[in-house]
PDB file of C-alpha atoms in Angstrom:
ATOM      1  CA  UNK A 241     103.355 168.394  98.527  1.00 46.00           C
ATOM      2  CA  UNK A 242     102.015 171.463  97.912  1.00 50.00           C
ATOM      3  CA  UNK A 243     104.041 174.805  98.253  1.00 50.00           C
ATOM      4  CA  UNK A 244     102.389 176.030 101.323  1.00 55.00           C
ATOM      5  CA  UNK A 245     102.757 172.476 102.727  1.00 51.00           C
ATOM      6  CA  UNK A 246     106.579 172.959 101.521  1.00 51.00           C
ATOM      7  CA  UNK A 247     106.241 176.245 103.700  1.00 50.00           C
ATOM      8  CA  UNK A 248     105.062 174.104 106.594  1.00 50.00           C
ATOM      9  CA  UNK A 249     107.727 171.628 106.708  1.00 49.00           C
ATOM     10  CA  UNK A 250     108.245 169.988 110.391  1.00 47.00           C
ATOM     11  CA  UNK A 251     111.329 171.988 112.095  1.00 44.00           C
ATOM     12  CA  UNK A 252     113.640 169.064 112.291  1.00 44.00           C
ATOM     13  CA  UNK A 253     114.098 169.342 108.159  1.00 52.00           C
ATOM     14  CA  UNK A 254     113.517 173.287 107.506  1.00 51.00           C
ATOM     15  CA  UNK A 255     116.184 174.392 110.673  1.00 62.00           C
ATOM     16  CA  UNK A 256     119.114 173.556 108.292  1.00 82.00           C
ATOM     17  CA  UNK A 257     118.162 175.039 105.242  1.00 90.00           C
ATOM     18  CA  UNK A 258     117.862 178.837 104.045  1.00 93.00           C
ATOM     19  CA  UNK A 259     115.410 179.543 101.489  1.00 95.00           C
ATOM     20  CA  UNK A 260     116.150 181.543  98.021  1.00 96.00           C
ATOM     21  CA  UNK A 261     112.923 180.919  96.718  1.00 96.00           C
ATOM     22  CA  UNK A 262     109.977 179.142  94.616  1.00 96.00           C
ATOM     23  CA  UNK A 263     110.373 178.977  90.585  1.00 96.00           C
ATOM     24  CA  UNK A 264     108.895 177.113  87.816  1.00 93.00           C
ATOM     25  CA  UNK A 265     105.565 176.221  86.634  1.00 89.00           C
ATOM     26  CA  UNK A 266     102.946 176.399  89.619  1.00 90.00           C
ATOM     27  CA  UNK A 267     106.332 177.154  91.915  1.00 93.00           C
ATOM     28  CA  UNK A 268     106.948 173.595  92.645  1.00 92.00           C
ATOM     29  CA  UNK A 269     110.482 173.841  92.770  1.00 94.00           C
ATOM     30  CA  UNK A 270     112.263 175.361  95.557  1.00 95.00           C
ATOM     31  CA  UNK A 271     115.681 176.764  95.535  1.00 96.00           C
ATOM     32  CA  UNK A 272     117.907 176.423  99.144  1.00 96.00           C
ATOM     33  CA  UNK A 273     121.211 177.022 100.302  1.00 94.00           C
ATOM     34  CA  UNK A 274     121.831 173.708 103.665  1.00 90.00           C
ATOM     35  CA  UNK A 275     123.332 175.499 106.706  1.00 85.00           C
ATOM     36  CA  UNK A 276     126.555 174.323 107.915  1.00 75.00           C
ATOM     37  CA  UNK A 277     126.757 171.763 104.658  1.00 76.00           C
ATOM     38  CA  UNK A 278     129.331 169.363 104.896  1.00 79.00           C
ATOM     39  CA  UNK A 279     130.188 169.763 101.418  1.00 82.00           C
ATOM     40  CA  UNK A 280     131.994 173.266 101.775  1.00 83.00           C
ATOM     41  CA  UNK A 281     132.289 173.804  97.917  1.00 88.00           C
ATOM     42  CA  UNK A 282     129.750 176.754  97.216  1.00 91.00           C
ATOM     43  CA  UNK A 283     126.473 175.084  95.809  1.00 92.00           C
ATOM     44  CA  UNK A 284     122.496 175.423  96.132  1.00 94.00           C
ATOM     45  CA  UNK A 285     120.191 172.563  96.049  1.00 94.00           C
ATOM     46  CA  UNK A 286     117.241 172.499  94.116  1.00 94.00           C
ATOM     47  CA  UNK A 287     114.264 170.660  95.428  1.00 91.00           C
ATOM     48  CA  UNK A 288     110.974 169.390  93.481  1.00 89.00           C
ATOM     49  CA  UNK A 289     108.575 169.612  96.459  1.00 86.00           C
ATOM     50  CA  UNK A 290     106.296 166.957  94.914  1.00 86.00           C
ATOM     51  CA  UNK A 291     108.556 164.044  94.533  1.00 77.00           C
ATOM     52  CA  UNK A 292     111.239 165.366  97.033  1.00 75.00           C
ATOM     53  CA  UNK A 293     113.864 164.879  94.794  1.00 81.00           C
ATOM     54  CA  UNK A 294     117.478 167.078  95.183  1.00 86.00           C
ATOM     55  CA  UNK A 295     119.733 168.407  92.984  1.00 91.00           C
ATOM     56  CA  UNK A 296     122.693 170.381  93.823  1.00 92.00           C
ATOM     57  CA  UNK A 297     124.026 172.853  91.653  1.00 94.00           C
ATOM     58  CA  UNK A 298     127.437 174.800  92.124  1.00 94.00           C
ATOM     59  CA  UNK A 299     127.520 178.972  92.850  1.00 94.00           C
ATOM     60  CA  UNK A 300     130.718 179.303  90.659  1.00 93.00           C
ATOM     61  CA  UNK A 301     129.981 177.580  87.592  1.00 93.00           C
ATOM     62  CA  UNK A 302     127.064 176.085  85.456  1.00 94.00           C
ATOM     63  CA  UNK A 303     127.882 172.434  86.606  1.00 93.00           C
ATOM     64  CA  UNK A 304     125.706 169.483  89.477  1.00 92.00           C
ATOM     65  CA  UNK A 305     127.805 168.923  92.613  1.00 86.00           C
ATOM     66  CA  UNK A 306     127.724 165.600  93.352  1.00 79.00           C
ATOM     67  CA  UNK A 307     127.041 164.682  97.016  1.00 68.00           C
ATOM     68  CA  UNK A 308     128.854 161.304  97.561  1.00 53.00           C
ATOM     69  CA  UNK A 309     125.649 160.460  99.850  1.00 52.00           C
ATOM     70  CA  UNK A 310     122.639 160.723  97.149  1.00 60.00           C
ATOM     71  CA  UNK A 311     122.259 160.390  93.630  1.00 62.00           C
ATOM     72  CA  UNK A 312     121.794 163.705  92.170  1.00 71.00           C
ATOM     73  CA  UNK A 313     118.515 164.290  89.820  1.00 82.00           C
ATOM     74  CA  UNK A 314     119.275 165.950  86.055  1.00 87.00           C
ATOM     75  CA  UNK A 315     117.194 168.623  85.231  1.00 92.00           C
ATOM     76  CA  UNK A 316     115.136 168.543  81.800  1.00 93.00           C
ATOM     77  CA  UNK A 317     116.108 171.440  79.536  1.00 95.00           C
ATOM     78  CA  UNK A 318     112.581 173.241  80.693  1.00 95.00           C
ATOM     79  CA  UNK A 319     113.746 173.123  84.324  1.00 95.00           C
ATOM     80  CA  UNK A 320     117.224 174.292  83.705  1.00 96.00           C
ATOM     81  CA  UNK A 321     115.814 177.109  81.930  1.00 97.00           C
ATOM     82  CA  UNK A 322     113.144 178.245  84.700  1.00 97.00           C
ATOM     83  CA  UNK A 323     116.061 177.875  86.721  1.00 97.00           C
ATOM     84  CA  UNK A 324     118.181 180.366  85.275  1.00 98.00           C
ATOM     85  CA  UNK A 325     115.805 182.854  84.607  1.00 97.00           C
ATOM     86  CA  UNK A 326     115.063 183.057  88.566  1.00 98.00           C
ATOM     87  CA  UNK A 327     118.272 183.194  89.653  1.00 97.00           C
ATOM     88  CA  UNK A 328     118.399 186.191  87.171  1.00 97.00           C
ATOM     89  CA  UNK A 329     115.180 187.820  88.488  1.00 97.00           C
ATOM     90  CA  UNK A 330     115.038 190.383  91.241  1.00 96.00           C
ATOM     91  CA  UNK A 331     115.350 189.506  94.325  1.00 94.00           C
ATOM     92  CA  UNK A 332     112.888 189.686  97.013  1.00 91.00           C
ATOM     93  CA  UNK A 333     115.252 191.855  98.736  1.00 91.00           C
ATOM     94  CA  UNK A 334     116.028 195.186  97.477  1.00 92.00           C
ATOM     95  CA  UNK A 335     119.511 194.366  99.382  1.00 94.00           C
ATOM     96  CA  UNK A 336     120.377 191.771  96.198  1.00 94.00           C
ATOM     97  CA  UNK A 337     120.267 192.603  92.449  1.00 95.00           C
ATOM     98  CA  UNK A 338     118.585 189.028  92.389  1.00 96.00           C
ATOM     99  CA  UNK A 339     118.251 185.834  93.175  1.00 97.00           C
ATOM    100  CA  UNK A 340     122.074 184.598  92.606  1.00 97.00           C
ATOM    101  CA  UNK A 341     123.146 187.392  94.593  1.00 96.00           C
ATOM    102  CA  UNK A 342     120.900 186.783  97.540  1.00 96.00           C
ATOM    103  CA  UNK A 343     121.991 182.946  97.264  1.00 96.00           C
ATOM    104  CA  UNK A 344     125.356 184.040  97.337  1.00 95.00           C
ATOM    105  CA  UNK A 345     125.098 186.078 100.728  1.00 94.00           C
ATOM    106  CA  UNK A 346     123.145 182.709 101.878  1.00 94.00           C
ATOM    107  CA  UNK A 347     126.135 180.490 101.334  1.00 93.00           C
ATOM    108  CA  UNK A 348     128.812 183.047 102.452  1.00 91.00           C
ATOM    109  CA  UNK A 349     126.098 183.582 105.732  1.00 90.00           C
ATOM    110  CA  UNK A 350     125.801 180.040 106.774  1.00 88.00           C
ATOM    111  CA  UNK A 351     128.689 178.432 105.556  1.00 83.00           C
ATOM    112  CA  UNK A 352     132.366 180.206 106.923  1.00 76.00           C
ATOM    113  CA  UNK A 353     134.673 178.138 106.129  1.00 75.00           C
ATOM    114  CA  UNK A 354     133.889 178.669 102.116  1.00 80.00           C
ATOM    115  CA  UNK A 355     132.953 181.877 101.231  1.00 81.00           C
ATOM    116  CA  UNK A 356     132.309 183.045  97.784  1.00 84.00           C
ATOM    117  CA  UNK A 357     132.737 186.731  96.353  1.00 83.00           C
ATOM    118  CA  UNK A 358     129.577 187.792  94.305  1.00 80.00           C
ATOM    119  CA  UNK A 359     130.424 187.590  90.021  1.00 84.00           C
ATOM    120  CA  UNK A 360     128.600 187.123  87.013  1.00 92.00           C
ATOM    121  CA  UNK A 361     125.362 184.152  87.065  1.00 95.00           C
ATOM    122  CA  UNK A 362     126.620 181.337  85.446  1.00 95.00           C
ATOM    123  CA  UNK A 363     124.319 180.454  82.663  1.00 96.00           C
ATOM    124  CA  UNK A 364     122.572 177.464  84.114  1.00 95.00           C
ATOM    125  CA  UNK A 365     120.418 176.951  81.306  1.00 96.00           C
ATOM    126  CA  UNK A 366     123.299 175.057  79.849  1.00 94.00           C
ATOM    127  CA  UNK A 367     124.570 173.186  83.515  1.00 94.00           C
ATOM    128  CA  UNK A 368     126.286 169.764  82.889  1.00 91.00           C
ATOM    129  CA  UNK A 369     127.500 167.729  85.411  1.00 85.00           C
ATOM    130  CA  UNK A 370     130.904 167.839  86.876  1.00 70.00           C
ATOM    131  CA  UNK A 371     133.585 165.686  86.312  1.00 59.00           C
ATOM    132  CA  UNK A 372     134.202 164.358  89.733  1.00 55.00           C
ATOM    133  CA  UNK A 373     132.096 163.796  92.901  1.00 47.00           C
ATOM    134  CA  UNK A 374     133.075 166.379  95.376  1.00 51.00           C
ATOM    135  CA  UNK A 375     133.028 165.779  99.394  1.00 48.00           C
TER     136      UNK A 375
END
């Protein structure tokens, strides 16, 4: 899938997601906060929009959040490393310093029963996965 296809994605799976952005080599991965997720621990997901595969990744620290529901996909050291210098990049906005920030106001936006004061970018170069699932 290519990223305008990505883009294109029929309604029934883009209407509960809100998009932070494309990073990575040739922009295949996409970065999204789910509306209204039923995990209400502060996260983004991180989507390869060839193979589909998701990994979420928590706001607060450098760690995967385990979704009881699906196996969560480990990022190669490359990946981790395109991933934190986006969410370190300015944002699209000129409301956000960059990319965490705007994910940040995503989460806090669609997701009120969790919200989640902006702070420093966890260095997710270096994410490991949690020690529990959470749900």
């Amino acid at each position: 899938m290519s990223q305008e296809q990505a883009t294109y994605l029929p309604l029934c799976e883009r209407r509960d997601m809100a998009r932070i952005g494309f990073f990575g080599k040739g922009r295949m991965y996409e970065a999204y906060i789910r509306t209204d997720d039923e995990c209400q621990v502060p996260h983004f997901h991180i989507r390869n929009i060839y193979t589909e595969t998701d990994t979420p990744i928590l706001l607060q620290s450098n760690h995967y959040c385990l979704h009881s529901h699906k196996d969560c996909k480990v990022l190669s050291d490359t990946e981790l490393q395109q991933l934190a210098c986006f969410m370190a990049e300015p944002c699209r906005s000129p409301r956000f310093e960059n990319n965490y920030q705007y994910a940040t106001e995503l989460w806090n936006l669609n997701n009120e029963k969790s919200c989640l004061a902006n702070g420093d970018i966890p260095d997710y170069a270096y994410t490991t996965i949690f020690d529990k699932y959470i749900r």
